CSV table of C-alpha atoms in Angstrom, one decimal:
chain,number,residue,atom,x,y,z
A,741,UNK,CA,-13.8,-7.9,-21.5
A,742,UNK,CA,-12.7,-6.8,-17.4
A,743,UNK,CA,-15.1,-7.1,-14.4
A,744,UNK,CA,-15.3,-5.3,-11.0
A,745,UNK,CA,-14.1,-6.7,-8.0
A,746,UNK,CA,-15.7,-5.5,-5.1
A,747,UNK,CA,-13.4,-3.6,-2.8
A,748,UNK,CA,-13.0,-5.0,1.1
A,749,UNK,CA,-13.3,-3.3,4.4
A,750,UNK,CA,-10.1,-1.0,3.6
A,751,UNK,CA,-11.3,2.7,2.1
A,752,UNK,CA,-8.1,1.7,-0.4
A,753,UNK,CA,-9.3,1.1,-4.2
A,754,UNK,CA,-6.9,-2.3,-4.7
A,755,UNK,CA,-9.0,-3.4,-7.5
A,756,UNK,CA,-8.6,-6.6,-8.0
A,757,UNK,CA,-9.3,-8.4,-11.5
A,758,UNK,CA,-12.6,-10.7,-11.6
A,759,UNK,CA,-12.7,-13.8,-13.3
A,760,UNK,CA,-14.3,-13.0,-17.2
A,761,UNK,CA,-14.2,-15.6,-20.0
A,762,UNK,CA,-10.4,-15.7,-20.8
A,763,UNK,CA,-9.4,-16.0,-24.5
A,764,UNK,CA,-6.0,-15.9,-25.3
A,765,UNK,CA,-4.6,-13.7,-27.9
A,766,UNK,CA,-4.4,-14.7,-31.8
A,767,UNK,CA,-6.0,-18.0,-30.8
A,768,UNK,CA,-9.2,-19.3,-32.2
A,769,UNK,CA,-12.4,-19.5,-30.0
A,770,UNK,CA,-12.5,-23.4,-30.6
A,771,UNK,CA,-8.6,-23.8,-29.4
A,772,UNK,CA,-9.7,-22.4,-26.5
A,773,UNK,CA,-12.8,-24.3,-25.7
A,774,UNK,CA,-10.8,-28.0,-26.5
A,775,UNK,CA,-8.7,-26.7,-23.5
A,776,UNK,CA,-10.2,-29.4,-20.4
A,777,UNK,CA,-12.1,-27.4,-18.7
A,778,UNK,CA,-12.4,-24.0,-20.4
A,779,UNK,CA,-16.0,-24.4,-21.1
A,780,UNK,CA,-16.0,-25.1,-16.7
A,781,UNK,CA,-13.8,-22.0,-16.5
A,782,UNK,CA,-16.4,-19.3,-18.6
A,783,UNK,CA,-19.5,-21.6,-16.6
A,784,UNK,CA,-18.2,-20.4,-13.2
A,785,UNK,CA,-17.4,-16.6,-14.6
A,786,UNK,CA,-20.6,-15.8,-16.0
A,787,UNK,CA,-21.8,-17.4,-12.7
A,788,UNK,CA,-19.7,-15.1,-10.4
A,789,UNK,CA,-20.9,-12.0,-12.5
A,790,UNK,CA,-24.3,-13.6,-11.4
A,791,UNK,CA,-23.5,-13.2,-8.1
A,792,UNK,CA,-23.9,-17.2,-7.4
A,793,UNK,CA,-20.8,-18.1,-5.8
A,794,UNK,CA,-21.4,-21.7,-4.0
A,795,UNK,CA,-22.1,-22.6,-8.4
A,796,UNK,CA,-19.2,-20.9,-9.3
A,797,UNK,CA,-17.0,-22.0,-6.7
A,798,UNK,CA,-18.3,-25.9,-8.3
A,799,UNK,CA,-17.8,-25.3,-11.4
A,800,UNK,CA,-14.2,-23.5,-10.9
A,801,UNK,CA,-13.3,-26.9,-8.6
A,802,UNK,CA,-14.3,-29.1,-11.4
A,803,UNK,CA,-12.2,-27.1,-13.6
A,804,UNK,CA,-9.0,-27.1,-12.1
A,805,UNK,CA,-10.0,-31.1,-11.2
A,806,UNK,CA,-10.2,-31.2,-14.9
A,807,UNK,CA,-7.0,-29.1,-15.4
A,808,UNK,CA,-4.9,-28.7,-12.3
A,809,UNK,CA,-2.4,-26.9,-13.9
A,810,UNK,CA,-4.1,-23.9,-16.2
A,811,UNK,CA,-3.6,-20.7,-14.6
A,812,UNK,CA,-6.9,-19.3,-16.1
A,813,UNK,CA,-9.2,-22.1,-13.7
A,814,UNK,CA,-7.2,-21.3,-10.7
A,815,UNK,CA,-7.2,-17.5,-10.8
A,816,UNK,CA,-11.3,-18.0,-11.2
A,817,UNK,CA,-11.3,-20.0,-8.0
A,818,UNK,CA,-9.3,-17.9,-6.1
A,819,UNK,CA,-11.4,-14.8,-7.5
A,820,UNK,CA,-14.5,-16.8,-6.1
A,821,UNK,CA,-12.9,-18.0,-3.0
A,822,UNK,CA,-12.5,-14.4,-2.1
A,823,UNK,CA,-15.6,-13.4,-2.7
A,824,UNK,CA,-17.0,-16.1,-0.3
A,825,UNK,CA,-14.3,-14.9,2.5
A,826,UNK,CA,-12.5,-17.8,2.4
A,827,UNK,CA,-9.6,-15.6,2.6
A,828,UNK,CA,-7.0,-17.7,4.0
A,829,UNK,CA,-7.7,-19.9,1.0
A,830,UNK,CA,-7.8,-17.3,-1.5
A,831,UNK,CA,-4.2,-16.4,-0.1
A,832,UNK,CA,-2.9,-19.8,-1.3
A,833,UNK,CA,-4.6,-20.0,-4.2
A,834,UNK,CA,-3.1,-16.6,-5.3
A,835,UNK,CA,0.3,-17.4,-3.6
A,836,UNK,CA,0.2,-20.7,-5.5
A,837,UNK,CA,-0.5,-18.9,-8.8
A,838,UNK,CA,2.5,-16.4,-8.1
A,839,UNK,CA,5.1,-19.5,-7.5
A,840,UNK,CA,4.4,-21.6,-10.5
A,841,UNK,CA,3.6,-18.3,-12.8
A,842,UNK,CA,5.0,-15.2,-11.8
A,843,UNK,CA,5.0,-13.3,-15.1
A,844,UNK,CA,1.2,-12.9,-14.1
A,845,UNK,CA,0.5,-9.7,-12.5
A,846,UNK,CA,-3.4,-10.1,-11.5
A,847,UNK,CA,-2.7,-12.5,-8.8
A,848,UNK,CA,0.0,-10.5,-6.8
A,849,UNK,CA,-2.5,-7.6,-7.0
A,850,UNK,CA,-5.2,-9.8,-5.6
A,851,UNK,CA,-3.1,-10.7,-3.0
A,852,UNK,CA,-2.6,-6.9,-2.6
A,853,UNK,CA,-6.5,-6.6,-2.3
A,854,UNK,CA,-6.4,-9.1,0.8
A,855,UNK,CA,-3.9,-7.7,2.6
A,856,UNK,CA,-4.6,-4.4,2.6
A,857,UNK,CA,-8.2,-5.5,3.8
A,858,UNK,CA,-6.2,-7.4,6.6
A,859,UNK,CA,-5.0,-4.1,7.4
A,860,UNK,CA,-1.3,-5.5,6.3
A,861,UNK,CA,0.5,-2.6,4.2
A,862,UNK,CA,3.8,-3.6,3.3
A,863,UNK,CA,2.6,-6.8,2.6
A,864,UNK,CA,-0.1,-5.0,0.2
A,865,UNK,CA,3.2,-3.1,-1.4
A,866,UNK,CA,5.2,-5.5,-1.8
A,867,UNK,CA,2.6,-7.9,-3.5
A,868,UNK,CA,2.0,-4.8,-5.9
A,869,UNK,CA,5.1,-4.2,-6.6
A,870,UNK,CA,5.7,-7.8,-7.5
A,871,UNK,CA,2.6,-6.8,-9.8
A,872,UNK,CA,4.3,-4.0,-11.5
A,873,UNK,CA,7.7,-6.3,-12.1
A,874,UNK,CA,5.6,-8.8,-14.0
A,875,UNK,CA,3.9,-6.1,-15.6
A,876,UNK,CA,5.4,-2.6,-15.8
A,877,UNK,CA,1.9,-1.4,-17.7
A,878,UNK,CA,0.0,-2.6,-15.4
A,879,UNK,CA,-2.0,1.0,-14.8
A,880,UNK,CA,-4.6,-0.5,-11.6
A,881,UNK,CA,-1.4,-2.1,-9.5
A,882,UNK,CA,0.2,1.7,-9.9
A,883,UNK,CA,-3.0,3.7,-8.5
A,884,UNK,CA,-3.6,0.6,-5.8
A,885,UNK,CA,-0.3,1.1,-4.7
A,886,UNK,CA,-0.5,4.7,-4.9
A,887,UNK,CA,-3.5,4.1,-2.1
A,888,UNK,CA,-1.2,1.3,-0.1
A,889,UNK,CA,1.4,4.7,0.0
A,890,UNK,CA,-1.4,7.0,1.1
A,891,UNK,CA,-2.5,4.4,4.2
A,892,UNK,CA,1.2,3.5,5.3
A,893,UNK,CA,1.6,7.2,5.5
A,894,UNK,CA,-1.7,8.1,7.2
A,895,UNK,CA,-0.3,5.1,9.9
A,896,UNK,CA,3.4,6.9,10.2
A,897,UNK,CA,1.9,10.4,10.9
A,898,UNK,CA,-0.8,9.2,13.2
A,899,UNK,CA,2.4,7.0,15.0
A,900,UNK,CA,4.1,10.5,15.3
A,901,UNK,CA,1.5,12.1,17.0
A,902,UNK,CA,1.0,9.7,19.1
A,903,UNK,CA,4.8,10.8,20.5
A,904,UNK,CA,4.1,14.3,19.7
A,905,UNK,CA,0.6,15.3,19.6
A,906,UNK,CA,1.7,19.3,19.5
A,907,UNK,CA,3.4,18.7,15.9
A,908,UNK,CA,1.3,21.0,13.4
A,909,UNK,CA,2.8,20.5,10.7
A,910,UNK,CA,2.2,16.8,11.0
A,911,UNK,CA,-1.3,17.0,11.7
A,912,UNK,CA,-1.5,19.4,8.7
A,913,UNK,CA,0.1,16.3,6.5
A,914,UNK,CA,-2.2,13.6,8.0
A,915,UNK,CA,-5.1,15.6,6.8
A,916,UNK,CA,-4.1,16.0,3.4
A,917,UNK,CA,-4.0,12.4,3.2
A,918,UNK,CA,-7.3,11.9,4.6
A,919,UNK,CA,-8.3,14.1,2.2
A,920,UNK,CA,-6.6,11.9,-0.6
A,921,UNK,CA,-7.4,8.5,0.6
A,922,UNK,CA,-11.2,9.1,-0.3
A,923,UNK,CA,-10.7,9.8,-3.7
A,924,UNK,CA,-9.6,6.0,-4.1
A,925,UNK,CA,-12.9,4.5,-3.1
A,926,UNK,CA,-13.5,3.9,-7.0
A,927,UNK,CA,-13.2,1.1,-8.5
A,928,UNK,CA,-11.7,0.9,-12.1
A,929,UNK,CA,-12.0,-1.7,-14.3
A,930,UNK,CA,-8.3,-2.9,-14.8
A,931,UNK,CA,-7.1,-4.6,-17.6
A,932,UNK,CA,-8.6,-7.9,-18.9
A,933,UNK,CA,-6.2,-11.1,-17.6
A,934,UNK,CA,-3.6,-11.5,-20.4
A,935,UNK,CA,-3.1,-14.8,-22.3
A,936,UNK,CA,-2.6,-18.2,-20.4
A,937,UNK,CA,0.5,-18.3,-19.5
A,938,UNK,CA,2.8,-21.1,-20.2
A,939,UNK,CA,3.6,-24.4,-18.1
A,940,UNK,CA,6.6,-23.9,-16.0
A,941,UNK,CA,9.4,-26.3,-16.8
A,942,UNK,CA,10.6,-28.0,-13.8
């Protein structure tokens, strides 16, 4: 089951994937529960959904301590940090995940959420392109990328008008972009996190 992640201050939809109970496809629950920290990951996910961020972070920290290479535990921790507005730590958590597990699309998407909230649309665009390279079927990333392009277009039109305030065609384009942008305010439920990635070879 996928969960909603709150939008940031930006009007972009950039729906990031919240932490949910992560069960690898084709593997019995017992096998997943046997993984060090698996129960703590589930508890952190449940507390996150309930809004107990302090409790969720405590469980996530313990899960990572129990299994430092577990992408599920690290992903959950990153989401909790983002919800706590500990942005720098969240960026670090997701960035390290993209380095260790580049085949996972969701950490890239979450980085894009943070970058867009900070008005760093070029960095958000790049992160979303990486997400789509990792998973070309990631519908949420496509939608988010479209919203980023709208934001970039608005910035370009505004700069153009700053140089030529009488450019009526640009004014019309900016008005259209502003009409499109609010449509992205609907937060969609993104796809579930894929099965845990194998440990990278060193």
